[in-house]
PDB file of C-alpha atoms in Angstrom:
ATOM      1  CA  UNK A1408      36.543  50.193  64.222  1.00  0.00           C
ATOM      2  CA  UNK A1409      37.659  50.476  67.837  1.00  0.00           C
ATOM      3  CA  UNK A1410      39.113  47.971  70.298  1.00  0.00           C
ATOM      4  CA  UNK A1411      37.959  44.373  70.278  1.00  0.00           C
ATOM      5  CA  UNK A1412      34.725  43.438  72.005  1.00  0.00           C
ATOM      6  CA  UNK A1413      33.048  40.335  73.376  1.00  0.00           C
ATOM      7  CA  UNK A1414      30.097  38.965  71.396  1.00  0.00           C
ATOM      8  CA  UNK A1415      27.659  36.612  73.138  1.00  0.00           C
ATOM      9  CA  UNK A1416      25.167  34.682  71.007  1.00  0.00           C
ATOM     10  CA  UNK A1417      22.523  32.694  72.870  1.00  0.00           C
ATOM     11  CA  UNK A1418      19.377  30.955  71.730  1.00  0.00           C
ATOM     12  CA  UNK A1419      17.477  27.777  71.044  1.00  0.00           C
ATOM     13  CA  UNK A1420      18.966  24.704  69.392  1.00  0.00           C
ATOM     14  CA  UNK A1421      19.210  24.515  65.587  1.00  0.00           C
ATOM     15  CA  UNK A1422      18.773  28.253  65.020  1.00  0.00           C
ATOM     16  CA  UNK A1423      22.050  28.540  63.147  1.00  0.00           C
ATOM     17  CA  UNK A1424      23.949  30.005  66.117  1.00  0.00           C
ATOM     18  CA  UNK A1425      27.179  28.102  65.578  1.00  0.00           C
ATOM     19  CA  UNK A1426      27.329  28.670  61.835  1.00  0.00           C
ATOM     20  CA  UNK A1427      26.625  32.381  62.210  1.00  0.00           C
ATOM     21  CA  UNK A1428      29.071  32.747  65.093  1.00  0.00           C
ATOM     22  CA  UNK A1429      31.845  31.003  63.134  1.00  0.00           C
ATOM     23  CA  UNK A1430      31.266  33.253  60.121  1.00  0.00           C
ATOM     24  CA  UNK A1431      31.235  36.372  62.275  1.00  0.00           C
ATOM     25  CA  UNK A1432      34.438  35.406  64.082  1.00  0.00           C
ATOM     26  CA  UNK A1433      36.126  34.758  60.761  1.00  0.00           C
ATOM     27  CA  UNK A1434      35.021  38.144  59.379  1.00  0.00           C
ATOM     28  CA  UNK A1435      36.225  39.995  62.479  1.00  0.00           C
ATOM     29  CA  UNK A1436      39.332  37.810  62.908  1.00  0.00           C
ATOM     30  CA  UNK A1437      38.066  36.937  66.380  1.00  0.00           C
ATOM     31  CA  UNK A1438      38.346  33.681  68.330  1.00  0.00           C
ATOM     32  CA  UNK A1439      35.256  31.462  68.052  1.00  0.00           C
ATOM     33  CA  UNK A1440      34.247  29.197  70.928  1.00  0.00           C
ATOM     34  CA  UNK A1441      31.508  26.595  70.408  1.00  0.00           C
ATOM     35  CA  UNK A1442      30.284  26.100  73.982  1.00  0.00           C
ATOM     36  CA  UNK A1443      27.572  23.708  72.834  1.00  0.00           C
ATOM     37  CA  UNK A1444      30.286  21.374  71.582  1.00  0.00           C
ATOM     38  CA  UNK A1445      31.838  21.390  75.053  1.00  0.00           C
ATOM     39  CA  UNK A1446      28.567  20.181  76.607  1.00  0.00           C
ATOM     40  CA  UNK A1447      28.190  17.667  73.792  1.00  0.00           C
ATOM     41  CA  UNK A1448      31.655  16.314  74.588  1.00  0.00           C
ATOM     42  CA  UNK A1449      30.705  15.676  78.205  1.00  0.00           C
ATOM     43  CA  UNK A1450      27.425  14.133  77.030  1.00  0.00           C
ATOM     44  CA  UNK A1451      29.374  11.812  74.750  1.00  0.00           C
ATOM     45  CA  UNK A1452      31.555  10.876  77.725  1.00  0.00           C
ATOM     46  CA  UNK A1453      28.446  10.073  79.781  1.00  0.00           C
ATOM     47  CA  UNK A1454      27.178   7.778  77.031  1.00  0.00           C
ATOM     48  CA  UNK A1455      30.554   6.136  76.452  1.00  0.00           C
ATOM     49  CA  UNK A1456      31.094   5.454  80.146  1.00  0.00           C
ATOM     50  CA  UNK A1457      27.534   4.201  80.721  1.00  0.00           C
ATOM     51  CA  UNK A1458      26.806   7.118  83.051  1.00  0.00           C
ATOM     52  CA  UNK A1459      23.618   7.606  81.052  1.00  0.00           C
ATOM     53  CA  UNK A1460      21.822   4.265  81.161  1.00  0.00           C
ATOM     54  CA  UNK A1461      18.264   2.958  81.234  1.00  0.00           C
ATOM     55  CA  UNK A1462      17.048   6.370  80.033  1.00  0.00           C
ATOM     56  CA  UNK A1463      18.501   8.111  83.074  1.00  0.00           C
ATOM     57  CA  UNK A1464      21.494  10.364  83.683  1.00  0.00           C
ATOM     58  CA  UNK A1465      23.299   9.356  86.859  1.00  0.00           C
ATOM     59  CA  UNK A1466      24.381  12.875  87.758  1.00  0.00           C
ATOM     60  CA  UNK A1467      26.533  12.058  90.768  1.00  0.00           C
ATOM     61  CA  UNK A1468      28.586   9.579  88.747  1.00  0.00           C
ATOM     62  CA  UNK A1469      29.150  12.296  86.164  1.00  0.00           C
ATOM     63  CA  UNK A1470      30.111  14.835  88.843  1.00  0.00           C
ATOM     64  CA  UNK A1471      32.592  12.354  90.307  1.00  0.00           C
ATOM     65  CA  UNK A1472      34.149  11.912  86.847  1.00  0.00           C
ATOM     66  CA  UNK A1473      34.623  15.595  85.994  1.00  0.00           C
ATOM     67  CA  UNK A1474      38.278  15.641  87.032  1.00  0.00           C
ATOM     68  CA  UNK A1475      38.940  12.925  84.454  1.00  0.00           C
ATOM     69  CA  UNK A1476      37.407  14.933  81.607  1.00  0.00           C
ATOM     70  CA  UNK A1477      39.395  17.373  79.496  1.00  0.00           C
ATOM     71  CA  UNK A1478      37.653  19.127  76.614  1.00  0.00           C
ATOM     72  CA  UNK A1479      39.790  21.043  74.126  1.00  0.00           C
ATOM     73  CA  UNK A1480      39.755  22.433  70.592  1.00  0.00           C
ATOM     74  CA  UNK A1481      42.339  21.804  67.883  1.00  0.00           C
ATOM     75  CA  UNK A1482      42.449  23.217  64.386  1.00  0.00           C
ATOM     76  CA  UNK A1483      41.632  20.744  61.616  1.00  0.00           C
ATOM     77  CA  UNK A1484      44.083  21.318  58.743  1.00  0.00           C
ATOM     78  CA  UNK A1485      41.634  19.956  56.147  1.00  0.00           C
ATOM     79  CA  UNK A1486      38.554  21.948  57.156  1.00  0.00           C
ATOM     80  CA  UNK A1487      40.329  24.945  58.730  1.00  0.00           C
ATOM     81  CA  UNK A1488      37.943  24.638  61.670  1.00  0.00           C
ATOM     82  CA  UNK A1489      38.421  23.807  65.326  1.00  0.00           C
ATOM     83  CA  UNK A1490      37.504  20.203  66.118  1.00  0.00           C
ATOM     84  CA  UNK A1491      36.485  19.044  69.584  1.00  0.00           C
ATOM     85  CA  UNK A1492      38.759  16.718  71.506  1.00  0.00           C
ATOM     86  CA  UNK A1493      37.902  14.668  74.575  1.00  0.00           C
ATOM     87  CA  UNK A1494      40.942  13.599  76.574  1.00  0.00           C
ATOM     88  CA  UNK A1495      43.106  13.972  73.491  1.00  0.00           C
ATOM     89  CA  UNK A1496      40.784  12.120  71.078  1.00  0.00           C
ATOM     90  CA  UNK A1497      39.005  13.836  68.183  1.00  0.00           C
ATOM     91  CA  UNK A1498      35.260  13.321  68.719  1.00  0.00           C
ATOM     92  CA  UNK A1499      33.946  16.020  66.369  1.00  0.00           C
ATOM     93  CA  UNK A1500      31.796  13.578  64.379  1.00  0.00           C
ATOM     94  CA  UNK A1501      30.620  11.519  67.359  1.00  0.00           C
ATOM     95  CA  UNK A1502      29.160  14.505  69.239  1.00  0.00           C
ATOM     96  CA  UNK A1503      26.875  15.561  66.372  1.00  0.00           C
ATOM     97  CA  UNK A1504      24.546  12.552  66.584  1.00  0.00           C
ATOM     98  CA  UNK A1505      20.898  12.606  67.629  1.00  0.00           C
ATOM     99  CA  UNK A1506      21.822  10.298  70.519  1.00  0.00           C
ATOM    100  CA  UNK A1507      24.099  12.950  71.993  1.00  0.00           C
ATOM    101  CA  UNK A1508      21.549  15.679  71.205  1.00  0.00           C
ATOM    102  CA  UNK A1509      18.937  13.780  73.183  1.00  0.00           C
ATOM    103  CA  UNK A1510      20.840  14.069  76.482  1.00  0.00           C
ATOM    104  CA  UNK A1511      22.933  17.235  76.131  1.00  0.00           C
ATOM    105  CA  UNK A1512      20.336  19.457  77.820  1.00  0.00           C
ATOM    106  CA  UNK A1513      20.171  17.030  80.753  1.00  0.00           C
ATOM    107  CA  UNK A1514      23.949  17.068  81.101  1.00  0.00           C
ATOM    108  CA  UNK A1515      24.019  20.862  80.835  1.00  0.00           C
ATOM    109  CA  UNK A1516      21.502  21.133  83.669  1.00  0.00           C
ATOM    110  CA  UNK A1517      24.019  19.654  86.140  1.00  0.00           C
ATOM    111  CA  UNK A1518      25.392  22.636  88.087  1.00  0.00           C
ATOM    112  CA  UNK A1519      28.850  21.135  88.574  1.00  0.00           C
ATOM    113  CA  UNK A1520      29.203  20.540  84.835  1.00  0.00           C
ATOM    114  CA  UNK A1521      28.215  24.126  84.121  1.00  0.00           C
ATOM    115  CA  UNK A1522      30.646  25.493  86.725  1.00  0.00           C
ATOM    116  CA  UNK A1523      33.537  23.559  85.173  1.00  0.00           C
ATOM    117  CA  UNK A1524      32.807  24.680  81.623  1.00  0.00           C
ATOM    118  CA  UNK A1525      31.842  28.277  82.440  1.00  0.00           C
ATOM    119  CA  UNK A1526      35.219  28.755  84.152  1.00  0.00           C
ATOM    120  CA  UNK A1527      36.966  27.440  81.018  1.00  0.00           C
ATOM    121  CA  UNK A1528      34.868  29.661  78.759  1.00  0.00           C
ATOM    122  CA  UNK A1529      35.567  32.793  80.797  1.00  0.00           C
ATOM    123  CA  UNK A1530      39.276  32.046  80.641  1.00  0.00           C
ATOM    124  CA  UNK A1531      39.078  31.666  76.842  1.00  0.00           C
ATOM    125  CA  UNK A1532      37.419  35.052  76.474  1.00  0.00           C
ATOM    126  CA  UNK A1533      39.168  37.194  79.072  1.00  0.00           C
ATOM    127  CA  UNK A1534      41.204  39.073  76.437  1.00  0.00           C
ATOM    128  CA  UNK A1535      38.047  39.948  74.418  1.00  0.00           C
ATOM    129  CA  UNK A1536      38.044  39.558  70.649  1.00  0.00           C
ATOM    130  CA  UNK A1537      35.836  36.486  71.030  1.00  0.00           C
ATOM    131  CA  UNK A1538      32.535  35.256  69.603  1.00  0.00           C
ATOM    132  CA  UNK A1539      30.909  32.659  71.831  1.00  0.00           C
ATOM    133  CA  UNK A1540      27.572  30.938  71.344  1.00  0.00           C
ATOM    134  CA  UNK A1541      25.512  28.817  73.703  1.00  0.00           C
ATOM    135  CA  UNK A1542      22.624  29.067  76.163  1.00  0.00           C
ATOM    136  CA  UNK A1543      23.981  31.261  78.979  1.00  0.00           C
ATOM    137  CA  UNK A1544      26.762  33.320  77.418  1.00  0.00           C
ATOM    138  CA  UNK A1545      25.090  36.704  77.807  1.00  0.00           C
ATOM    139  CA  UNK A1546      23.539  35.871  81.176  1.00  0.00           C
ATOM    140  CA  UNK A1547      26.311  33.985  83.013  1.00  0.00           C
ATOM    141  CA  UNK A1548      29.569  33.641  81.073  1.00  0.00           C
ATOM    142  CA  UNK A1549      29.848  37.216  79.789  1.00  0.00           C
ATOM    143  CA  UNK A1550      27.055  39.341  81.335  1.00  0.00           C
ATOM    144  CA  UNK A1551      29.020  42.480  80.369  1.00  0.00           C
ATOM    145  CA  UNK A1552      29.446  41.538  76.691  1.00  0.00           C
ATOM    146  CA  UNK A1553      29.310  44.561  74.419  1.00  0.00           C
ATOM    147  CA  UNK A1554      27.022  42.722  71.989  1.00  0.00           C
ATOM    148  CA  UNK A1555      24.429  40.161  73.028  1.00  0.00           C
ATOM    149  CA  UNK A1556      22.226  38.367  70.507  1.00  0.00           C
ATOM    150  CA  UNK A1557      19.369  35.955  71.182  1.00  0.00           C
ATOM    151  CA  UNK A1558      18.588  33.689  68.223  1.00  0.00           C
ATOM    152  CA  UNK A1559      15.350  31.780  67.818  1.00  0.00           C
ATOM    153  CA  UNK A1560      13.067  30.254  65.177  1.00  0.00           C
ATOM    154  CA  UNK A1561       9.872  28.233  65.081  1.00  0.00           C
ATOM    155  CA  UNK A1562      10.401  24.670  66.416  1.00  0.00           C
ATOM    156  CA  UNK A1563       9.188  23.116  63.149  1.00  0.00           C
ATOM    157  CA  UNK A1564      11.684  25.180  61.157  1.00  0.00           C
ATOM    158  CA  UNK A1565      14.542  24.219  63.464  1.00  0.00           C
ATOM    159  CA  UNK A1566      13.559  20.549  63.371  1.00  0.00           C
ATOM    160  CA  UNK A1567      13.540  20.580  59.566  1.00  0.00           C
ATOM    161  CA  UNK A1568      17.000  22.164  59.488  1.00  0.00           C
ATOM    162  CA  UNK A1569      18.349  19.607  61.933  1.00  0.00           C
ATOM    163  CA  UNK A1570      16.675  16.745  60.046  1.00  0.00           C
ATOM    164  CA  UNK A1571      18.170  17.889  56.731  1.00  0.00           C
ATOM    165  CA  UNK A1572      21.610  18.149  58.354  1.00  0.00           C
ATOM    166  CA  UNK A1573      21.449  14.632  59.789  1.00  0.00           C
ATOM    167  CA  UNK A1574      20.095  13.108  56.582  1.00  0.00           C
ATOM    168  CA  UNK A1575      22.828  14.899  54.640  1.00  0.00           C
ATOM    169  CA  UNK A1576      25.381  13.196  56.876  1.00  0.00           C
ATOM    170  CA  UNK A1577      23.892   9.804  56.167  1.00  0.00           C
ATOM    171  CA  UNK A1578      22.155   9.310  59.522  1.00  0.00           C
ATOM    172  CA  UNK A1579      18.858   7.423  59.608  1.00  0.00           C
ATOM    173  CA  UNK A1580      16.404   9.682  61.421  1.00  0.00           C
ATOM    174  CA  UNK A1581      12.683  10.448  61.420  1.00  0.00           C
ATOM    175  CA  UNK A1582      11.495  14.076  61.290  1.00  0.00           C
ATOM    176  CA  UNK A1583       8.964  13.550  64.088  1.00  0.00           C
ATOM    177  CA  UNK A1584      11.726  12.294  66.390  1.00  0.00           C
ATOM    178  CA  UNK A1585      13.899  15.297  65.567  1.00  0.00           C
ATOM    179  CA  UNK A1586      10.989  17.666  66.281  1.00  0.00           C
ATOM    180  CA  UNK A1587      10.315  15.906  69.574  1.00  0.00           C
ATOM    181  CA  UNK A1588      13.983  16.324  70.516  1.00  0.00           C
ATOM    182  CA  UNK A1589      13.920  20.043  69.652  1.00  0.00           C
ATOM    183  CA  UNK A1590      10.823  20.653  71.792  1.00  0.00           C
ATOM    184  CA  UNK A1591      12.193  18.630  74.715  1.00  0.00           C
ATOM    185  CA  UNK A1592      15.507  20.491  74.618  1.00  0.00           C
ATOM    186  CA  UNK A1593      13.690  23.835  74.584  1.00  0.00           C
ATOM    187  CA  UNK A1594      11.738  22.841  77.684  1.00  0.00           C
ATOM    188  CA  UNK A1595      14.768  21.589  79.614  1.00  0.00           C
ATOM    189  CA  UNK A1596      16.949  24.543  78.603  1.00  0.00           C
ATOM    190  CA  UNK A1597      14.315  27.109  79.560  1.00  0.00           C
ATOM    191  CA  UNK A1598      13.149  25.580  82.850  1.00  0.00           C
ATOM    192  CA  UNK A1599      16.348  24.295  84.469  1.00  0.00           C
ATOM    193  CA  UNK A1600      17.201  25.860  87.834  1.00  0.00           C
ATOM    194  CA  UNK A1601      20.814  26.672  87.004  1.00  0.00           C
ATOM    195  CA  UNK A1602      21.307  29.294  84.269  1.00  0.00           C
ATOM    196  CA  UNK A1603      18.093  28.771  82.290  1.00  0.00           C
ATOM    197  CA  UNK A1604      17.975  29.881  78.668  1.00  0.00           C
ATOM    198  CA  UNK A1605      16.514  33.375  78.640  1.00  0.00           C
ATOM    199  CA  UNK A1606      16.759  36.542  76.590  1.00  0.00           C
ATOM    200  CA  UNK A1607      18.288  39.419  78.532  1.00  0.00           C
ATOM    201  CA  UNK A1608      16.801  42.894  78.255  1.00  0.00           C
ATOM    202  CA  UNK A1609      19.900  44.169  76.444  1.00  0.00           C
ATOM    203  CA  UNK A1610      20.091  41.317  73.906  1.00  0.00           C
ATOM    204  CA  UNK A1611      19.079  41.855  70.292  1.00  0.00           C
ATOM    205  CA  UNK A1612      16.470  39.348  69.065  1.00  0.00           C
ATOM    206  CA  UNK A1613      17.234  37.539  65.812  1.00  0.00           C
ATOM    207  CA  UNK A1614      14.355  35.353  64.623  1.00  0.00           C
ATOM    208  CA  UNK A1615      15.737  33.226  61.796  1.00  0.00           C
ATOM    209  CA  UNK A1616      12.476  31.459  60.878  1.00  0.00           C
ATOM    210  CA  UNK A1617      12.308  33.153  57.498  1.00  0.00           C
ATOM    211  CA  UNK A1618      15.962  34.113  57.052  1.00  0.00           C
ATOM    212  CA  UNK A1619      18.688  32.339  55.120  1.00  0.00           C
ATOM    213  CA  UNK A1620      22.254  32.118  56.412  1.00  0.00           C
ATOM    214  CA  UNK A1621      23.424  35.092  54.379  1.00  0.00           C
ATOM    215  CA  UNK A1622      20.693  37.309  55.813  1.00  0.00           C
ATOM    216  CA  UNK A1623      21.478  36.154  59.359  1.00  0.00           C
ATOM    217  CA  UNK A1624      25.155  36.872  58.848  1.00  0.00           C
ATOM    218  CA  UNK A1625      24.567  40.324  57.395  1.00  0.00           C
ATOM    219  CA  UNK A1626      22.425  41.298  60.375  1.00  0.00           C
ATOM    220  CA  UNK A1627      25.066  40.085  62.846  1.00  0.00           C
ATOM    221  CA  UNK A1628      27.836  41.972  61.038  1.00  0.00           C
ATOM    222  CA  UNK A1629      25.761  45.161  61.145  1.00  0.00           C
ATOM    223  CA  UNK A1630      25.158  44.818  64.896  1.00  0.00           C
ATOM    224  CA  UNK A1631      28.835  44.012  65.531  1.00  0.00           C
ATOM    225  CA  UNK A1632      30.021  47.040  63.597  1.00  0.00           C
ATOM    226  CA  UNK A1633      27.607  49.236  65.527  1.00  0.00           C
ATOM    227  CA  UNK A1634      28.828  47.834  68.852  1.00  0.00           C
ATOM    228  CA  UNK A1635      32.474  48.427  67.930  1.00  0.00           C
ATOM    229  CA  UNK A1636      32.030  52.101  67.129  1.00  0.00           C
TER     230      UNK A1636
END
């Protein structure tokens, strides 16, 4: 294999992007960056500080607060994974709730939020040897990435995966609500003015509707090895 490359994995929510990206980074001994967790952290901040209230995101209040927000990753000794920290506090569990999921696409549609996080993400990946997943990695963050992948799956399949994950954690959720959230996030992500979710012409399509995690991983490893030759 040759020099290290940049791998950008974009796609819809609950397609298995993060899991696959983590596995791939581990196999290649690359750095993994969960950009979705960064947007979730700011969404959690908006909820905690009552910036999202009465079913509305008060965008200007969030913009005015950006200088007070620091998102970082620290390795968890027990899980050997990178947990998300907000202003020095571990919020890994708090950001994985359906409540946060319900507003993260709204928060991510705020241009100033995106500018702040994209700059951080580009800094993290400037030395290459990185696997990054999100919504605009191959289009905005790393348009010159040597490997771009766009992951998708049927909404019903993604909703079932998300539902099973939440139930497994002990959360009380209803499948229909999870499906509604998946569909709403797809719409917001794909139609926002700033950096909409889209598949670039040079991205490889990975439809995971009928694939298990092992099959997804094997396909990604094959593409990565081809890109590194």
